[in-house]
């Protein structure tokens, strides 16, 4: 589907880049010509429904999955040909636990993991473990989903990598721990200047962190833009309309989401506010409100858009 929404970011230096990335699983297209751009030092939130290709994209960046065609780079290094060097620069929280050593205790797993990273900060790892209330004597194979997620977060953060790839990082955490985790991530980013690519269904949780947002559906990256540009360009308009109102044809391609009642509409529209107001007025509608939308509502509107 062609998009009226931006799909290219500006000229800022990029930490993560993909070009014409394609991946199929049999007859299913997981990724279609994806051109991802994640600026250095930014928090990029990638949103999309289940099966949209988010996890596949992250795994290709780590060279855990090979693309059929296209290129993926992290700080100029090819994920395909420089896989070990790329992974050394990344802290990764996978979607699932997938422990290969469930018999190990948490403390031993962290010790084992640290040997692969010369930059591992033991003191920082201990602080994180305390903050996440980890039981160091627990066997990882017996951990709950939330407990496993907290162990993965320590493993991802403690070597202070320049890039974080987080796949549903708060999944399985209770509300208090979710809030504390987001606070720890904010502190970590402020201290390290790391770049973070986060895939999540819980868009509202990332509102205080996000600099950029990408929307992926059916394997296609349908939008990626700066959050400030999104807030300026996307508005929810509430308007009274006369009986028999037939709409505003000039706005059809710009309306991302429609909610209609008998004599009132609530449309989420992308475009210059002055132009949108003029077109609605010209069509006979009386606009009562033009309001900014939350990041979660913006994501829902972009994902709801139809031809």
PDB file of N, CA and C in Angstrom, residues 24-72:
ATOM      1  N   UNK A  24      11.374 -14.416   3.185  1.00  0.00           N
ATOM      2  CA  UNK A  24      10.183 -15.243   3.041  1.00  0.00           C
ATOM      3  C   UNK A  24      10.339 -16.525   3.838  1.00  0.00           C
ATOM      4  N   UNK A  25       9.239 -17.026   4.361  1.00  0.00           N
ATOM      5  CA  UNK A  25       9.169 -18.356   4.946  1.00  0.00           C
ATOM      6  C   UNK A  25       8.170 -19.135   4.099  1.00  0.00           C
ATOM      7  N   UNK A  26       8.691 -19.880   3.108  1.00  0.00           N
ATOM      8  CA  UNK A  26       7.805 -20.548   2.176  1.00  0.00           C
ATOM      9  C   UNK A  26       7.033 -19.529   1.355  1.00  0.00           C
ATOM     10  N   UNK A  27       5.708 -19.637   1.401  1.00  0.00           N
ATOM     11  CA  UNK A  27       4.867 -18.710   0.642  1.00  0.00           C
ATOM     12  C   UNK A  27       4.582 -17.409   1.385  1.00  0.00           C
ATOM     13  N   UNK A  28       5.022 -17.339   2.637  1.00  0.00           N
ATOM     14  CA  UNK A  28       4.710 -16.167   3.463  1.00  0.00           C
ATOM     15  C   UNK A  28       5.854 -15.163   3.386  1.00  0.00           C
ATOM     16  N   UNK A  29       5.533 -13.935   3.018  1.00  0.00           N
ATOM     17  CA  UNK A  29       6.526 -12.855   2.977  1.00  0.00           C
ATOM     18  C   UNK A  29       6.603 -12.222   4.358  1.00  0.00           C
ATOM     19  N   UNK A  30       7.725 -12.428   5.045  1.00  0.00           N
ATOM     20  CA  UNK A  30       7.889 -11.866   6.389  1.00  0.00           C
ATOM     21  C   UNK A  30       8.355 -10.418   6.332  1.00  0.00           C
ATOM     22  N   UNK A  31       9.221 -10.095   5.357  1.00  0.00           N
ATOM     23  CA  UNK A  31       9.711  -8.731   5.161  1.00  0.00           C
ATOM     24  C   UNK A  31       9.735  -8.429   3.676  1.00  0.00           C
ATOM     25  N   UNK A  32       9.306  -7.217   3.311  1.00  0.00           N
ATOM     26  CA  UNK A  32       9.235  -6.818   1.912  1.00  0.00           C
ATOM     27  C   UNK A  32       9.919  -5.468   1.726  1.00  0.00           C
ATOM     28  N   UNK A  33      11.104  -5.481   1.146  1.00  0.00           N
ATOM     29  CA  UNK A  33      11.824  -4.246   0.800  1.00  0.00           C
ATOM     30  C   UNK A  33      11.873  -3.249   1.968  1.00  0.00           C
ATOM     31  N   UNK A  34      12.294  -3.723   3.118  1.00  0.00           N
ATOM     32  CA  UNK A  34      12.309  -2.874   4.313  1.00  0.00           C
ATOM     33  C   UNK A  34      13.564  -2.009   4.341  1.00  0.00           C
ATOM     34  N   UNK A  35      13.364  -0.700   4.432  1.00  0.00           N
ATOM     35  CA  UNK A  35      14.447   0.274   4.565  1.00  0.00           C
ATOM     36  C   UNK A  35      14.342   0.928   5.938  1.00  0.00           C
ATOM     37  N   UNK A  36      14.896   0.279   6.932  1.00  0.00           N
ATOM     38  CA  UNK A  36      14.847   0.781   8.312  1.00  0.00           C
ATOM     39  C   UNK A  36      15.977   1.779   8.535  1.00  0.00           C
ATOM     40  N   UNK A  37      15.695   2.855   9.250  1.00  0.00           N
ATOM     41  CA  UNK A  37      16.700   3.868   9.574  1.00  0.00           C
ATOM     42  C   UNK A  37      16.569   4.240  11.048  1.00  0.00           C
ATOM     43  N   UNK A  38      17.562   3.886  11.837  1.00  0.00           N
ATOM     44  CA  UNK A  38      17.547   4.192  13.269  1.00  0.00           C
ATOM     45  C   UNK A  38      18.728   5.129  13.558  1.00  0.00           C
ATOM     46  N   UNK A  39      18.467   6.396  13.879  1.00  0.00           N
ATOM     47  CA  UNK A  39      19.558   7.344  14.121  1.00  0.00           C
ATOM     48  C   UNK A  39      20.356   7.009  15.377  1.00  0.00           C
ATOM     49  N   UNK A  40      21.608   7.387  15.375  1.00  0.00           N
ATOM     50  CA  UNK A  40      22.473   7.177  16.539  1.00  0.00           C
ATOM     51  C   UNK A  40      21.903   7.894  17.757  1.00  0.00           C
ATOM     52  N   UNK A  41      21.926   7.215  18.891  1.00  0.00           N
ATOM     53  CA  UNK A  41      21.497   7.811  20.146  1.00  0.00           C
ATOM     54  C   UNK A  41      20.003   7.968  20.297  1.00  0.00           C
ATOM     55  N   UNK A  42      19.226   7.447  19.360  1.00  0.00           N
ATOM     56  CA  UNK A  42      17.770   7.606  19.388  1.00  0.00           C
ATOM     57  C   UNK A  42      17.100   6.388  20.006  1.00  0.00           C
ATOM     58  N   UNK A  43      15.866   6.587  20.433  1.00  0.00           N
ATOM     59  CA  UNK A  43      14.986   5.482  20.822  1.00  0.00           C
ATOM     60  C   UNK A  43      13.949   5.347  19.718  1.00  0.00           C
ATOM     61  N   UNK A  44      14.001   4.232  19.018  1.00  0.00           N
ATOM     62  CA  UNK A  44      13.129   3.974  17.876  1.00  0.00           C
ATOM     63  C   UNK A  44      12.154   2.874  18.286  1.00  0.00           C
ATOM     64  N   UNK A  45      10.870   3.184  18.247  1.00  0.00           N
ATOM     65  CA  UNK A  45       9.827   2.228  18.624  1.00  0.00           C
ATOM     66  C   UNK A  45       9.226   1.637  17.358  1.00  0.00           C
ATOM     67  N   UNK A  46       9.324   0.315  17.239  1.00  0.00           N
ATOM     68  CA  UNK A  46       8.789  -0.396  16.079  1.00  0.00           C
ATOM     69  C   UNK A  46       7.494  -1.081  16.491  1.00  0.00           C
ATOM     70  N   UNK A  47       6.402  -0.715  15.827  1.00  0.00           N
ATOM     71  CA  UNK A  47       5.093  -1.259  16.195  1.00  0.00           C
ATOM     72  C   UNK A  47       4.473  -1.983  15.005  1.00  0.00           C
ATOM     73  N   UNK A  48       3.663  -2.962  15.311  1.00  0.00           N
ATOM     74  CA  UNK A  48       2.963  -3.714  14.282  1.00  0.00           C
ATOM     75  C   UNK A  48       2.254  -4.886  14.911  1.00  0.00           C
ATOM     76  N   UNK A  49       1.268  -5.448  14.233  1.00  0.00           N
ATOM     77  CA  UNK A  49       0.528  -6.599  14.781  1.00  0.00           C
ATOM     78  C   UNK A  49       1.400  -7.841  14.813  1.00  0.00           C
ATOM     79  N   UNK A  50       0.915  -8.881  15.464  1.00  0.00           N
ATOM     80  CA  UNK A  50       1.617 -10.165  15.452  1.00  0.00           C
ATOM     81  C   UNK A  50       1.805 -10.634  14.013  1.00  0.00           C
ATOM     82  N   UNK A  51       3.000 -11.144  13.730  1.00  0.00           N
ATOM     83  CA  UNK A  51       3.281 -11.625  12.388  1.00  0.00           C
ATOM     84  C   UNK A  51       3.653 -10.551  11.398  1.00  0.00           C
ATOM     85  N   UNK A  52       3.854  -9.323  11.872  1.00  0.00           N
ATOM     86  CA  UNK A  52       4.176  -8.225  10.954  1.00  0.00           C
ATOM     87  C   UNK A  52       5.605  -8.264  10.455  1.00  0.00           C
ATOM     88  N   UNK A  53       6.490  -8.987  11.171  1.00  0.00           N
ATOM     89  CA  UNK A  53       7.886  -9.059  10.761  1.00  0.00           C
ATOM     90  C   UNK A  53       8.867  -8.426  11.727  1.00  0.00           C
ATOM     91  N   UNK A  54       8.381  -7.970  12.878  1.00  0.00           N
ATOM     92  CA  UNK A  54       9.238  -7.253  13.831  1.00  0.00           C
ATOM     93  C   UNK A  54      10.370  -8.135  14.352  1.00  0.00           C
ATOM     94  N   UNK A  55      10.026  -9.318  14.845  1.00  0.00           N
ATOM     95  CA  UNK A  55      11.034 -10.216  15.418  1.00  0.00           C
ATOM     96  C   UNK A  55      12.012 -10.691  14.346  1.00  0.00           C
ATOM     97  N   UNK A  56      11.504 -10.988  13.160  1.00  0.00           N
ATOM     98  CA  UNK A  56      12.379 -11.396  12.056  1.00  0.00           C
ATOM     99  C   UNK A  56      13.392 -10.301  11.746  1.00  0.00           C
ATOM    100  N   UNK A  57      12.953  -9.061  11.735  1.00  0.00           N
ATOM    101  CA  UNK A  57      13.850  -7.940  11.451  1.00  0.00           C
ATOM    102  C   UNK A  57      14.963  -7.852  12.489  1.00  0.00           C
ATOM    103  N   UNK A  58      14.614  -7.972  13.767  1.00  0.00           N
ATOM    104  CA  UNK A  58      15.628  -7.912  14.820  1.00  0.00           C
ATOM    105  C   UNK A  58      16.612  -9.071  14.693  1.00  0.00           C
ATOM    106  N   UNK A  59      16.124 -10.258  14.378  1.00  0.00           N
ATOM    107  CA  UNK A  59      17.005 -11.416  14.263  1.00  0.00           C
ATOM    108  C   UNK A  59      17.939 -11.307  13.062  1.00  0.00           C
ATOM    109  N   UNK A  60      17.487 -10.664  11.999  1.00  0.00           N
ATOM    110  CA  UNK A  60      18.372 -10.441  10.853  1.00  0.00           C
ATOM    111  C   UNK A  60      19.487  -9.474  11.219  1.00  0.00           C
ATOM    112  N   UNK A  61      19.174  -8.461  11.993  1.00  0.00           N
ATOM    113  CA  UNK A  61      20.203  -7.522  12.438  1.00  0.00           C
ATOM    114  C   UNK A  61      21.283  -8.234  13.254  1.00  0.00           C
ATOM    115  N   UNK A  62      20.886  -9.261  13.989  1.00  0.00           N
ATOM    116  CA  UNK A  62      21.821 -10.030  14.813  1.00  0.00           C
ATOM    117  C   UNK A  62      22.463 -11.189  14.052  1.00  0.00           C
ATOM    118  N   UNK A  63      22.076 -11.396  12.798  1.00  0.00           N
ATOM    119  CA  UNK A  63      22.517 -12.530  11.984  1.00  0.00           C
ATOM    120  C   UNK A  63      22.109 -13.861  12.619  1.00  0.00           C
ATOM    121  N   UNK A  64      20.995 -13.864  13.313  1.00  0.00           N
ATOM    122  CA  UNK A  64      20.408 -15.110  13.802  1.00  0.00           C
ATOM    123  C   UNK A  64      19.492 -15.712  12.754  1.00  0.00           C
ATOM    124  N   UNK A  65      19.042 -14.848  11.823  1.00  0.00           N
ATOM    125  CA  UNK A  65      18.255 -15.249  10.659  1.00  0.00           C
ATOM    126  C   UNK A  65      18.872 -14.552   9.461  1.00  0.00           C
ATOM    127  N   UNK A  66      18.956 -15.235   8.334  1.00  0.00           N
ATOM    128  CA  UNK A  66      19.515 -14.645   7.120  1.00  0.00           C
ATOM    129  C   UNK A  66      18.399 -14.130   6.212  1.00  0.00           C
ATOM    130  N   UNK A  67      18.573 -12.894   5.736  1.00  0.00           N
ATOM    131  CA  UNK A  67      17.631 -12.345   4.768  1.00  0.00           C
ATOM    132  C   UNK A  67      17.808 -13.033   3.417  1.00  0.00           C
ATOM    133  N   UNK A  68      16.749 -13.060   2.621  1.00  0.00           N
ATOM    134  CA  UNK A  68      16.851 -13.593   1.268  1.00  0.00           C
ATOM    135  C   UNK A  68      17.574 -12.623   0.347  1.00  0.00           C
ATOM    136  N   UNK A  69      17.386 -11.346   0.580  1.00  0.00           N
ATOM    137  CA  UNK A  69      18.074 -10.316  -0.200  1.00  0.00           C
ATOM    138  C   UNK A  69      18.061  -9.014   0.587  1.00  0.00           C
ATOM    139  N   UNK A  70      18.905  -8.085   0.159  1.00  0.00           N
ATOM    140  CA  UNK A  70      19.003  -6.810   0.851  1.00  0.00           C
ATOM    141  C   UNK A  70      20.166  -6.778   1.825  1.00  0.00           C
ATOM    142  N   UNK A  71      20.342  -5.648   2.479  1.00  0.00           N
ATOM    143  CA  UNK A  71      21.464  -5.435   3.376  1.00  0.00           C
ATOM    144  C   UNK A  71      20.987  -4.946   4.738  1.00  0.00           C
ATOM    145  N   UNK A  72      21.725  -5.330   5.778  1.00  0.00           N
ATOM    146  CA  UNK A  72      21.464  -4.864   7.142  1.00  0.00           C
ATOM    147  C   UNK A  72      22.807  -4.500   7.763  1.00  0.00           C
TER     148      UNK A  72
END
